[in-house]
CSV table of C-alpha atoms in Angstrom, one decimal:
chain,number,residue,atom,x,y,z
A,1,MET,CA,50.1,55.6,-24.3
A,2,LYS,CA,47.1,54.7,-26.4
A,3,PRO,CA,44.8,52.0,-25.1
A,4,THR,CA,44.8,48.7,-26.8
A,5,PRO,CA,41.9,48.5,-29.2
A,6,LEU,CA,39.1,46.0,-28.5
A,7,LEU,CA,38.8,42.9,-30.7
A,8,SER,CA,36.1,43.1,-33.3
A,9,ALA,CA,33.1,40.8,-33.1
A,10,ALA,CA,34.5,38.8,-36.1
A,11,ALA,CA,37.8,38.4,-34.4
A,12,ARG,CA,36.2,37.2,-31.1
A,13,ALA,CA,34.1,34.7,-33.0
A,14,SER,CA,37.2,33.4,-34.8
A,15,ARG,CA,39.1,32.9,-31.6
A,16,TRP,CA,36.0,31.1,-30.0
A,17,SER,CA,35.8,28.8,-33.1
A,18,VAL,CA,39.4,27.9,-32.9
A,19,TRP,CA,39.1,27.2,-29.1
A,20,MET,CA,36.1,25.0,-29.6
A,21,SER,CA,37.7,23.1,-32.5
A,22,ALA,CA,40.7,22.3,-30.3
A,23,ALA,CA,38.4,21.1,-27.4
A,24,LEU,CA,36.4,18.9,-29.8
A,25,CYS,CA,39.6,17.5,-31.3
A,26,ALA,CA,40.9,16.7,-27.8
A,27,ALA,CA,37.7,15.1,-26.8
A,28,ALA,CA,37.7,13.1,-30.1
A,29,VAL,CA,41.3,11.8,-29.3
A,30,THR,CA,40.2,11.0,-25.8
A,31,ALA,CA,37.1,9.1,-27.1
A,32,GLN,CA,39.3,7.0,-29.3
A,33,THR,CA,41.7,6.1,-26.4
A,34,GLN,CA,39.1,5.5,-23.7
A,35,THR,CA,36.7,2.7,-23.4
A,36,PRO,CA,33.1,3.6,-22.5
A,37,ALA,CA,31.8,2.1,-19.2
A,38,PRO,CA,30.3,-1.3,-20.0
A,39,GLN,CA,26.5,-1.6,-19.8
A,40,PRO,CA,25.1,-3.9,-17.1
A,41,THR,CA,25.1,-7.6,-18.0
A,42,PRO,CA,21.7,-9.3,-17.6
A,43,GLN,CA,21.7,-11.6,-14.6
A,44,PRO,CA,19.6,-14.6,-13.5
A,45,ALA,CA,16.3,-14.3,-11.6
A,46,PRO,CA,16.7,-12.3,-8.3
A,47,GLN,CA,18.1,-13.9,-5.2
A,48,PRO,CA,16.4,-13.1,-1.9
A,49,VAL,CA,18.1,-11.1,0.8
A,50,ALA,CA,18.1,-14.2,2.9
A,51,ARG,CA,17.0,-17.6,1.5
A,52,PRO,CA,14.7,-19.8,3.6
A,53,ALA,CA,16.4,-22.4,5.7
A,54,ALA,CA,14.9,-25.1,3.5
A,55,PRO,CA,14.2,-24.8,-0.2
A,56,SER,CA,10.6,-24.2,-1.4
A,57,ALA,CA,8.5,-27.1,-2.4
A,58,ALA,CA,8.7,-28.3,-5.9
A,59,ALA,CA,6.6,-26.3,-8.4
A,60,MET,CA,3.0,-27.4,-8.4
A,61,PRO,CA,0.0,-26.4,-10.3
A,62,THR,CA,-2.1,-23.8,-8.5
A,63,PRO,CA,-5.7,-25.0,-8.3
A,64,PRO,CA,-8.6,-22.5,-8.8
A,65,PRO,CA,-9.9,-20.9,-5.6
A,66,PRO,CA,-12.8,-22.6,-3.7
A,67,ALA,CA,-16.4,-22.0,-4.7
A,68,ILE,CA,-17.7,-19.0,-2.9
A,69,GLU,CA,-21.4,-18.3,-2.6
A,70,GLY,CA,-21.2,-14.5,-2.1
A,71,THR,CA,-22.0,-11.9,-4.8
A,72,SER,CA,-18.4,-10.6,-4.6
A,73,TRP,CA,-15.3,-11.6,-2.7
A,74,VAL,CA,-11.5,-10.9,-2.5
A,75,LEU,CA,-8.4,-12.6,-1.1
A,76,MET,CA,-5.6,-10.2,-0.5
A,77,ASP,CA,-2.0,-10.6,0.7
A,78,TYR,CA,-1.4,-8.1,3.5
A,79,ALA,CA,2.3,-7.6,3.0
A,80,THR,CA,2.1,-6.7,-0.7
A,81,GLY,CA,-1.5,-5.7,-1.2
A,82,GLN,CA,-1.7,-8.2,-4.1
A,83,ILE,CA,-5.0,-9.7,-4.9
A,84,LEU,CA,-4.5,-13.5,-4.9
A,85,ALA,CA,-8.1,-14.4,-6.0
A,86,GLU,CA,-11.3,-12.5,-6.5
A,87,SER,CA,-14.8,-12.4,-8.0
A,88,ASN,CA,-16.6,-9.2,-8.8
A,89,ALA,CA,-14.1,-7.4,-6.7
A,90,ASP,CA,-15.2,-4.0,-8.0
A,91,LEU,CA,-19.0,-4.6,-7.9
A,92,ARG,CA,-20.8,-1.9,-5.9
A,93,VAL,CA,-22.3,-3.5,-2.8
A,94,GLU,CA,-23.8,-2.4,0.6
A,95,PRO,CA,-21.3,-2.6,3.4
A,96,ALA,CA,-23.8,-2.9,6.2
A,97,SER,CA,-22.0,-2.9,9.6
A,98,ILE,CA,-18.6,-3.4,7.9
A,99,THR,CA,-19.0,0.4,7.6
A,100,LYS,CA,-17.8,0.5,11.2
A,101,VAL,CA,-14.3,-0.5,10.1
A,102,MET,CA,-14.0,2.9,8.4
A,103,THR,CA,-15.7,4.6,11.5
A,104,SER,CA,-13.0,3.1,13.7
A,105,TYR,CA,-10.3,4.0,11.2
A,106,VAL,CA,-11.4,7.7,11.3
A,107,VAL,CA,-11.6,7.7,15.1
A,108,SER,CA,-8.2,6.1,15.4
A,109,SER,CA,-6.8,8.7,12.9
A,110,GLU,CA,-8.3,11.6,14.9
A,111,LEU,CA,-7.0,10.2,18.1
A,112,ALA,CA,-3.5,10.0,16.6
A,113,LEU,CA,-3.8,13.6,15.5
A,114,GLY,CA,-4.7,14.6,19.1
A,115,LYS,CA,-8.1,16.0,18.1
A,116,ILE,CA,-9.9,13.7,20.5
A,117,LYS,CA,-8.8,11.6,23.5
A,118,ARG,CA,-9.6,8.1,24.7
A,119,GLU,CA,-10.7,9.4,28.0
A,120,ASP,CA,-13.1,11.9,26.6
A,121,PRO,CA,-16.7,11.6,28.1
A,122,VAL,CA,-19.1,11.2,25.1
A,123,ARG,CA,-22.7,12.2,25.7
A,124,ILE,CA,-25.3,9.8,24.2
A,125,SER,CA,-27.6,12.0,22.1
A,126,GLU,CA,-31.2,11.1,21.3
A,127,ASN,CA,-30.1,10.6,17.7
A,128,ALA,CA,-27.5,8.0,18.7
A,129,TRP,CA,-29.9,6.3,21.1
A,130,ARG,CA,-32.9,6.3,18.8
A,131,SER,CA,-31.3,5.9,15.4
A,132,GLY,CA,-28.7,3.3,16.4
A,133,GLY,CA,-29.8,1.9,19.7
A,134,ALA,CA,-32.8,0.7,21.5
A,135,GLY,CA,-35.2,2.3,19.0
A,136,THR,CA,-34.2,0.1,16.1
A,137,ASP,CA,-33.7,-3.5,15.2
A,138,GLY,CA,-30.0,-3.0,14.6
A,139,SER,CA,-27.1,-4.0,16.8
A,140,THR,CA,-26.8,-2.0,20.0
A,141,SER,CA,-24.5,-1.5,22.9
A,142,PHE,CA,-27.5,-0.6,25.1
A,143,LEU,CA,-26.3,2.9,25.8
A,144,ALA,CA,-28.5,5.0,28.1
A,145,LEU,CA,-30.0,8.2,26.6
A,146,GLY,CA,-28.2,11.3,28.0
A,147,SER,CA,-25.5,9.3,29.7
A,148,GLU,CA,-21.8,10.0,29.3
A,149,VAL,CA,-19.5,7.1,28.2
A,150,PRO,CA,-15.7,7.2,27.8
A,151,LEU,CA,-14.7,7.3,24.2
A,152,ASP,CA,-12.5,4.2,24.5
A,153,ALA,CA,-15.5,2.2,25.9
A,154,LEU,CA,-17.6,3.3,22.9
A,155,LEU,CA,-14.8,2.2,20.5
A,156,HIS,CA,-14.8,-1.3,22.1
A,157,GLY,CA,-18.6,-1.4,22.0
A,158,MET,CA,-18.7,-0.5,18.3
A,159,ILE,CA,-16.0,-3.0,17.3
A,160,ILE,CA,-16.9,-6.0,19.5
A,161,GLN,CA,-20.7,-5.6,19.9
A,162,SER,CA,-21.2,-3.8,16.5
A,163,GLY,CA,-23.2,-1.2,18.4
A,164,ASN,CA,-24.9,1.3,16.0
A,165,ASP,CA,-25.5,3.6,19.0
A,166,ALA,CA,-21.8,3.6,19.8
A,167,ALA,CA,-20.9,4.3,16.2
A,168,ILE,CA,-23.2,7.3,15.9
A,169,ALA,CA,-22.1,8.6,19.3
A,170,LEU,CA,-18.4,8.4,18.2
A,171,ALA,CA,-19.2,10.2,15.0
A,172,GLU,CA,-21.0,13.0,16.7
A,173,HIS,CA,-18.3,13.5,19.2
A,174,THR,CA,-15.5,13.4,16.6
A,175,ALA,CA,-17.0,15.6,14.0
A,176,GLY,CA,-19.9,17.4,15.7
A,177,SER,CA,-22.6,15.6,13.6
A,178,GLU,CA,-22.9,12.4,11.7
A,179,PRO,CA,-23.1,14.0,8.2
A,180,VAL,CA,-19.9,15.9,8.8
A,181,PHE,CA,-18.3,12.6,10.1
A,182,ALA,CA,-19.4,10.9,6.9
A,183,ASP,CA,-17.6,13.6,4.9
A,184,LEU,CA,-14.5,12.7,7.0
A,185,MET,CA,-15.0,9.0,6.2
A,186,ASN,CA,-15.0,9.8,2.4
A,187,ARG,CA,-11.9,11.9,2.7
A,188,TYR,CA,-10.0,9.2,4.5
A,189,ALA,CA,-11.3,6.6,2.0
A,190,ALA,CA,-9.9,8.6,-0.9
A,191,GLN,CA,-6.6,9.1,1.0
A,192,ILE,CA,-6.0,5.3,1.4
A,193,GLY,CA,-7.0,4.5,-2.2
A,194,MET,CA,-10.6,3.4,-2.0
A,195,THR,CA,-12.0,4.3,-5.4
A,196,GLY,CA,-15.4,2.6,-5.3
A,197,THR,CA,-16.8,3.7,-2.0
A,198,HIS,CA,-19.1,6.4,-0.7
A,199,TYR,CA,-20.4,6.8,2.9
A,200,VAL,CA,-23.4,8.7,4.2
A,201,ASP,CA,-23.5,7.3,7.8
A,202,ALA,CA,-21.3,5.9,10.5
A,203,SER,CA,-23.1,2.7,11.3
A,204,GLY,CA,-24.0,1.1,7.9
A,205,LEU,CA,-27.7,1.6,7.8
A,206,PRO,CA,-29.0,1.2,4.2
A,207,HIS,CA,-29.0,4.2,1.9
A,208,PRO,CA,-28.8,4.4,-1.9
A,209,ASP,CA,-25.6,6.5,-1.7
A,210,HIS,CA,-23.9,4.3,0.9
A,211,TYR,CA,-21.8,1.7,-0.9
A,212,THR,CA,-18.4,0.1,-1.3
A,213,THR,CA,-16.7,-2.8,-3.0
A,214,ALA,CA,-15.0,-6.0,-1.8
A,215,ARG,CA,-11.6,-4.7,-3.1
A,216,ASP,CA,-12.1,-1.4,-1.1
A,217,ILE,CA,-12.9,-3.3,2.0
A,218,ALA,CA,-9.7,-5.2,1.7
A,219,ILE,CA,-7.7,-2.0,1.1
A,220,LEU,CA,-9.3,-0.4,4.2
A,221,SER,CA,-8.6,-3.5,6.3
A,222,ARG,CA,-5.0,-3.5,5.3
A,223,ALA,CA,-4.7,0.2,6.2
A,224,LEU,CA,-6.3,-0.4,9.6
A,225,ILE,CA,-3.9,-3.2,10.5
A,226,ARG,CA,-0.9,-1.3,9.2
A,227,ASP,CA,-1.7,2.2,10.6
A,228,PHE,CA,-3.4,1.4,14.0
A,229,PRO,CA,-2.2,-2.0,15.3
A,230,GLU,CA,-3.2,-1.1,18.9
A,231,ASP,CA,-6.8,-0.4,17.9
A,232,TYR,CA,-6.8,-3.4,15.5
A,233,ALA,CA,-6.2,-5.6,18.5
A,234,ILE,CA,-9.7,-4.8,19.8
A,235,TYR,CA,-11.1,-6.7,16.8
A,236,ALA,CA,-9.8,-10.0,18.3
A,237,ILE,CA,-11.6,-9.6,21.6
A,238,LYS,CA,-14.4,-12.2,21.8
A,239,ASP,CA,-16.8,-10.4,24.1
A,240,TYR,CA,-17.5,-7.1,25.9
A,241,GLU,CA,-19.7,-6.0,28.7
A,242,TRP,CA,-21.3,-2.6,29.1
A,243,ASN,CA,-24.2,-1.5,31.3
A,244,GLY,CA,-24.4,-5.0,32.8
A,245,ILE,CA,-25.0,-6.6,29.4
A,246,LYS,CA,-22.3,-8.9,28.0
A,247,GLN,CA,-22.3,-9.5,24.2
A,248,HIS,CA,-20.2,-11.7,22.0
A,249,ASN,CA,-18.2,-10.7,18.9
A,250,ARG,CA,-20.2,-11.8,15.9
A,251,ASN,CA,-17.1,-13.0,14.0
A,252,THR,CA,-17.4,-16.7,14.7
A,253,LEU,CA,-14.0,-17.5,13.1
A,254,LEU,CA,-12.4,-16.1,16.3
A,255,TRP,CA,-13.5,-19.3,18.0
A,256,ARG,CA,-12.9,-21.6,15.1
A,257,ASP,CA,-9.4,-20.6,13.9
A,258,PRO,CA,-6.8,-19.3,16.4
A,259,THR,CA,-4.9,-17.6,13.6
A,260,VAL,CA,-7.8,-15.3,12.9
A,261,ASP,CA,-7.7,-11.9,14.7
A,262,GLY,CA,-10.4,-9.9,13.0
A,263,ILE,CA,-12.2,-8.2,11.4
A,264,LYS,CA,-15.9,-7.4,11.1
A,265,THR,CA,-19.3,-8.8,10.2
A,266,GLY,CA,-22.2,-7.1,8.5
A,267,HIS,CA,-25.8,-7.9,7.8
A,268,THR,CA,-29.0,-6.2,6.5
A,269,SER,CA,-31.8,-7.8,4.5
A,270,SER,CA,-30.7,-6.0,1.4
A,271,ALA,CA,-26.9,-6.5,1.9
A,272,GLY,CA,-27.1,-10.1,2.9
A,273,PHE,CA,-24.5,-11.6,5.2
A,274,CYS,CA,-21.0,-10.1,4.9
A,275,LEU,CA,-17.7,-10.8,6.6
A,276,VAL,CA,-14.1,-9.5,6.3
A,277,THR,CA,-11.5,-11.5,8.2
A,278,SER,CA,-7.7,-11.5,8.6
A,279,ALA,CA,-5.4,-14.2,9.8
A,280,LYS,CA,-1.7,-14.5,10.4
A,281,ARG,CA,0.2,-17.8,10.1
A,282,GLY,CA,3.9,-17.6,10.6
A,283,ASP,CA,5.1,-14.4,8.8
A,284,GLN,CA,2.3,-14.4,6.3
A,285,ARG,CA,-1.0,-12.4,6.8
A,286,LEU,CA,-4.0,-12.6,4.5
A,287,ILE,CA,-7.3,-10.7,4.3
A,288,ALA,CA,-10.5,-12.3,3.0
A,289,VAL,CA,-13.7,-10.5,2.1
A,290,VAL,CA,-17.1,-12.1,1.3
A,291,MET,CA,-20.1,-9.9,0.5
A,292,GLY,CA,-23.7,-10.9,0.0
A,293,SER,CA,-23.7,-14.4,1.5
A,294,SER,CA,-26.9,-16.3,2.4
A,295,GLY,CA,-26.2,-16.9,6.1
A,296,GLU,CA,-23.9,-16.5,9.1
A,297,LYS,CA,-22.4,-20.0,8.8
A,298,ARG,CA,-21.9,-19.7,5.0
A,299,ARG,CA,-20.1,-16.4,5.2
A,300,ALA,CA,-17.8,-17.9,7.9
A,301,ASP,CA,-17.2,-21.1,6.0
A,302,ASP,CA,-16.4,-19.1,2.8
A,303,ASN,CA,-13.9,-16.8,4.6
A,304,GLN,CA,-12.2,-19.8,6.2
A,305,ALA,CA,-12.0,-21.6,2.8
A,306,LEU,CA,-10.4,-18.5,1.2
A,307,LEU,CA,-7.8,-18.1,4.0
A,308,ASN,CA,-6.9,-21.8,3.9
A,309,TYR,CA,-6.5,-21.6,0.1
A,310,GLY,CA,-4.2,-18.6,0.3
A,311,PHE,CA,-2.0,-20.0,3.0
A,312,ARG,CA,-1.7,-23.4,1.3
A,313,PHE,CA,-0.9,-22.3,-2.2
A,314,PHE,CA,0.9,-19.0,-2.0
A,315,GLU,CA,4.1,-17.8,-0.3
A,316,ALA,CA,5.8,-14.4,0.1
A,317,HIS,CA,9.5,-13.6,-0.5
A,318,LYS,CA,11.5,-10.5,0.2
A,319,LEU,CA,13.7,-10.1,-2.8
A,320,TYR,CA,15.5,-6.8,-2.2
A,321,GLU,CA,16.1,-4.6,0.8
A,322,ALA,CA,15.3,-0.9,0.8
A,323,GLY,CA,18.3,1.4,0.7
A,324,LYS,CA,20.7,-1.1,-0.9
A,325,PRO,CA,22.2,-0.4,-4.4
A,326,LEU,CA,20.5,-2.4,-7.1
A,327,ALA,CA,22.3,-0.6,-9.9
A,328,GLN,CA,25.2,1.9,-10.3
A,329,PRO,CA,24.8,3.4,-13.8
A,330,GLU,CA,27.4,5.7,-15.3
A,331,LEU,CA,27.0,9.3,-14.3
A,332,TRP,CA,27.6,12.3,-16.5
A,333,LYS,CA,28.6,15.8,-15.5
A,334,GLY,CA,28.9,14.8,-11.9
A,335,THR,CA,31.5,14.5,-9.2
A,336,THR,CA,31.6,10.7,-9.3
A,337,ALA,CA,31.8,8.2,-12.0
A,338,THR,CA,28.6,6.3,-11.1
A,339,VAL,CA,25.4,6.8,-9.0
A,340,PRO,CA,23.9,4.2,-6.7
A,341,LEU,CA,20.2,3.5,-7.3
A,342,GLY,CA,17.8,1.5,-5.0
A,343,ILE,CA,14.3,1.3,-3.6
A,344,VAL,CA,12.7,3.0,-0.7
A,345,GLU,CA,10.7,0.0,0.5
A,346,ASP,CA,11.6,-3.7,0.7
A,347,ALA,CA,10.6,-5.5,-2.5
A,348,VAL,CA,8.3,-8.3,-1.3
A,349,VAL,CA,6.2,-10.4,-3.7
A,350,THR,CA,3.6,-13.1,-3.1
A,351,MET,CA,3.4,-15.9,-5.6
A,352,PRO,CA,2.3,-19.5,-6.1
A,353,ARG,CA,4.4,-21.9,-4.0
A,354,GLY,CA,7.4,-23.5,-5.6
A,355,ARG,CA,7.8,-21.0,-8.4
A,356,TYR,CA,10.4,-18.7,-6.9
A,357,ASP,CA,13.1,-19.7,-9.4
A,358,GLN,CA,10.8,-18.6,-12.3
A,359,LEU,CA,10.6,-15.0,-11.2
A,360,LYS,CA,12.1,-12.5,-13.6
A,361,ALA,CA,13.6,-9.2,-12.4
A,362,SER,CA,14.5,-6.3,-14.6
A,363,LEU,CA,15.6,-2.6,-14.3
A,364,GLU,CA,14.5,0.0,-16.7
A,365,LEU,CA,17.0,3.0,-16.7
A,366,PRO,CA,17.5,6.0,-18.9
A,367,SER,CA,20.4,5.6,-21.4
A,368,ARG,CA,22.0,8.7,-19.8
A,369,VAL,CA,22.0,9.7,-16.2
A,370,VAL,CA,23.1,13.3,-15.8
A,371,ALA,CA,24.0,15.3,-12.6
A,372,PRO,CA,22.8,17.1,-10.5
A,373,LEU,CA,20.2,14.8,-8.8
A,374,PRO,CA,18.9,15.1,-5.3
A,375,LYS,CA,18.7,12.1,-3.0
A,376,GLY,CA,15.4,10.2,-3.6
A,377,GLN,CA,15.0,11.3,-7.2
A,378,ALA,CA,13.2,8.7,-9.3
A,379,VAL,CA,15.5,7.6,-12.1
A,380,GLY,CA,14.3,4.2,-13.3
A,381,THR,CA,12.0,1.3,-12.4
A,382,LEU,CA,12.4,-2.2,-10.8
A,383,LYS,CA,9.9,-4.7,-12.2
A,384,ILE,CA,9.3,-8.3,-11.0
A,385,GLU,CA,7.4,-10.6,-13.4
A,386,LEU,CA,6.0,-14.2,-13.4
A,387,ASP,CA,4.6,-15.7,-16.5
A,388,GLY,CA,4.7,-12.3,-18.2
A,389,LYS,CA,2.5,-10.8,-15.5
A,390,THR,CA,3.9,-7.9,-13.4
A,391,LEU,CA,3.8,-8.8,-9.7
A,392,LEU,CA,5.7,-5.8,-8.4
A,393,GLU,CA,6.9,-2.5,-9.8
A,394,ARG,CA,8.9,0.0,-7.8
A,395,PRO,CA,10.7,3.3,-8.7
A,396,LEU,CA,14.5,3.3,-8.6
A,397,VAL,CA,15.7,6.3,-6.8
A,398,THR,CA,19.1,7.9,-6.1
A,399,LEU,CA,20.4,6.8,-2.7
A,400,GLU,CA,22.5,9.9,-2.1
A,401,ASP,CA,22.8,13.5,-3.4
A,402,VAL,CA,24.5,13.7,-6.7
A,403,PRO,CA,26.1,17.1,-7.2
A,404,GLU,CA,27.3,18.3,-10.6
A,405,GLY,CA,31.0,18.5,-11.3
A,406,GLY,CA,33.1,21.6,-12.1
A,407,PHE,CA,33.0,23.7,-15.3
A,408,PHE,CA,35.6,21.6,-17.2
A,409,LYS,CA,34.0,18.3,-16.1
A,410,ARG,CA,30.6,19.5,-17.4
A,411,LEU,CA,32.2,20.8,-20.6
A,412,TYR,CA,34.2,17.6,-21.2
A,413,ASP,CA,31.2,15.3,-20.5
A,414,GLY,CA,29.0,17.6,-22.7
A,415,VAL,CA,31.4,17.1,-25.6
A,416,TRP,CA,31.6,13.4,-24.9
A,417,LEU,CA,27.8,13.1,-25.0
A,418,TRP,CA,27.7,15.0,-28.2
A,419,PHE,CA,30.0,12.4,-29.8
A,420,LYS,CA,28.1,9.5,-28.3
A,421,GLY,CA,24.7,10.8,-29.3
A,422,ASP,CA,22.4,11.4,-26.3
A,423,ASP,CA,19.2,9.7,-27.6
A,424,GLY,CA,17.3,10.0,-24.3
A,425,GLY,CA,16.2,6.4,-24.6
A,426,LYS,CA,16.0,3.6,-22.0
A,427,VAL,CA,18.0,0.5,-21.4
A,428,SER,CA,17.0,-2.6,-19.4
A,429,SER,CA,19.2,-4.9,-17.3
A,430,ALA,CA,19.0,-7.2,-14.3
A,431,PRO,CA,19.4,-5.8,-10.8
A,432,ASN,CA,22.5,-6.5,-8.7
A,433,THR,CA,22.0,-9.3,-6.3
């Protein structure tokens, strides 16, 4: 028996053409008989996950912030990181002893990583004693030259007493030398988003290349409270005794306002009087920074005024919970008809009091969502606006793995998309509430 001859290339092409024509005709008939999935219908402004027990106060005009004397200042909402009011927030200024907030942040970070321990004995070098202690006019914890002090005691002395000697001793123990520690400070500053800061020492002594901004100090303070609450609690302690000498915390707002629980003062002749504070009233926490004030009382008064202003005229709302579907757009070439999209962190915004109902929420999605997609893949964007200004923007991600369908599902959807026209554009809608 002779073998069956192979089809010629022309014949194979002809069969493929006939097969594809049939598939396209079938898809066309299906397209005429099926109704595409409806696009999301715009909805009203977002509803919170849980409304307050009582409605917000009626909308009121938000007055301008109080007059602040400092060369630069910032009022930040802790929960969202939003700047509620500011003046010269990105002006380069000397941090003075507010530098020690970053010193404590680095020490806390290295403690968390297990590189150092709270019970470590730290030897007080001549550099720490002479440069930051009894040999200068700066703040001191009165550490004895050559003595060994537990690391945790030095951390308390630096934070509460603002001891320069304690700061330098911590830097030397943590990194081997103060210059290497300063490099660590700059690396951590970049990691948490401080873009206008550069450190050259651990205590805040003046140097042309040692600078920061009011905005960066607020960013650092927020990171400290969020990342190391146990060590942040030290900032609320009003006094500390070491070597038989008891010293008071220089943040006078700790005595004046019971809601204030930090953070740090600073002063040099060139930097002026500086203060960063934080207070929590109810569920709301604010951070205030005033740089370059004329005196101790004035910096405290201005910080107090900023905090009072923020708590009086602004409020926070949680609009959407993380992990809950905000949209379920049509899915192509997948095993399911739709894909759930949501956010990875709760959507919380801070706004002027009484204007909750004026918020506008929108979702920006691609016109086509095509499988496969891994869980956590960014697909679109959630945006919250007030008066045309964006208060919050978060990526919309897939809440589960989205595998692709079988061969015929992919082929069918591919033909369908060919008929519909895959323009690759974006569509906007309101999120599910």
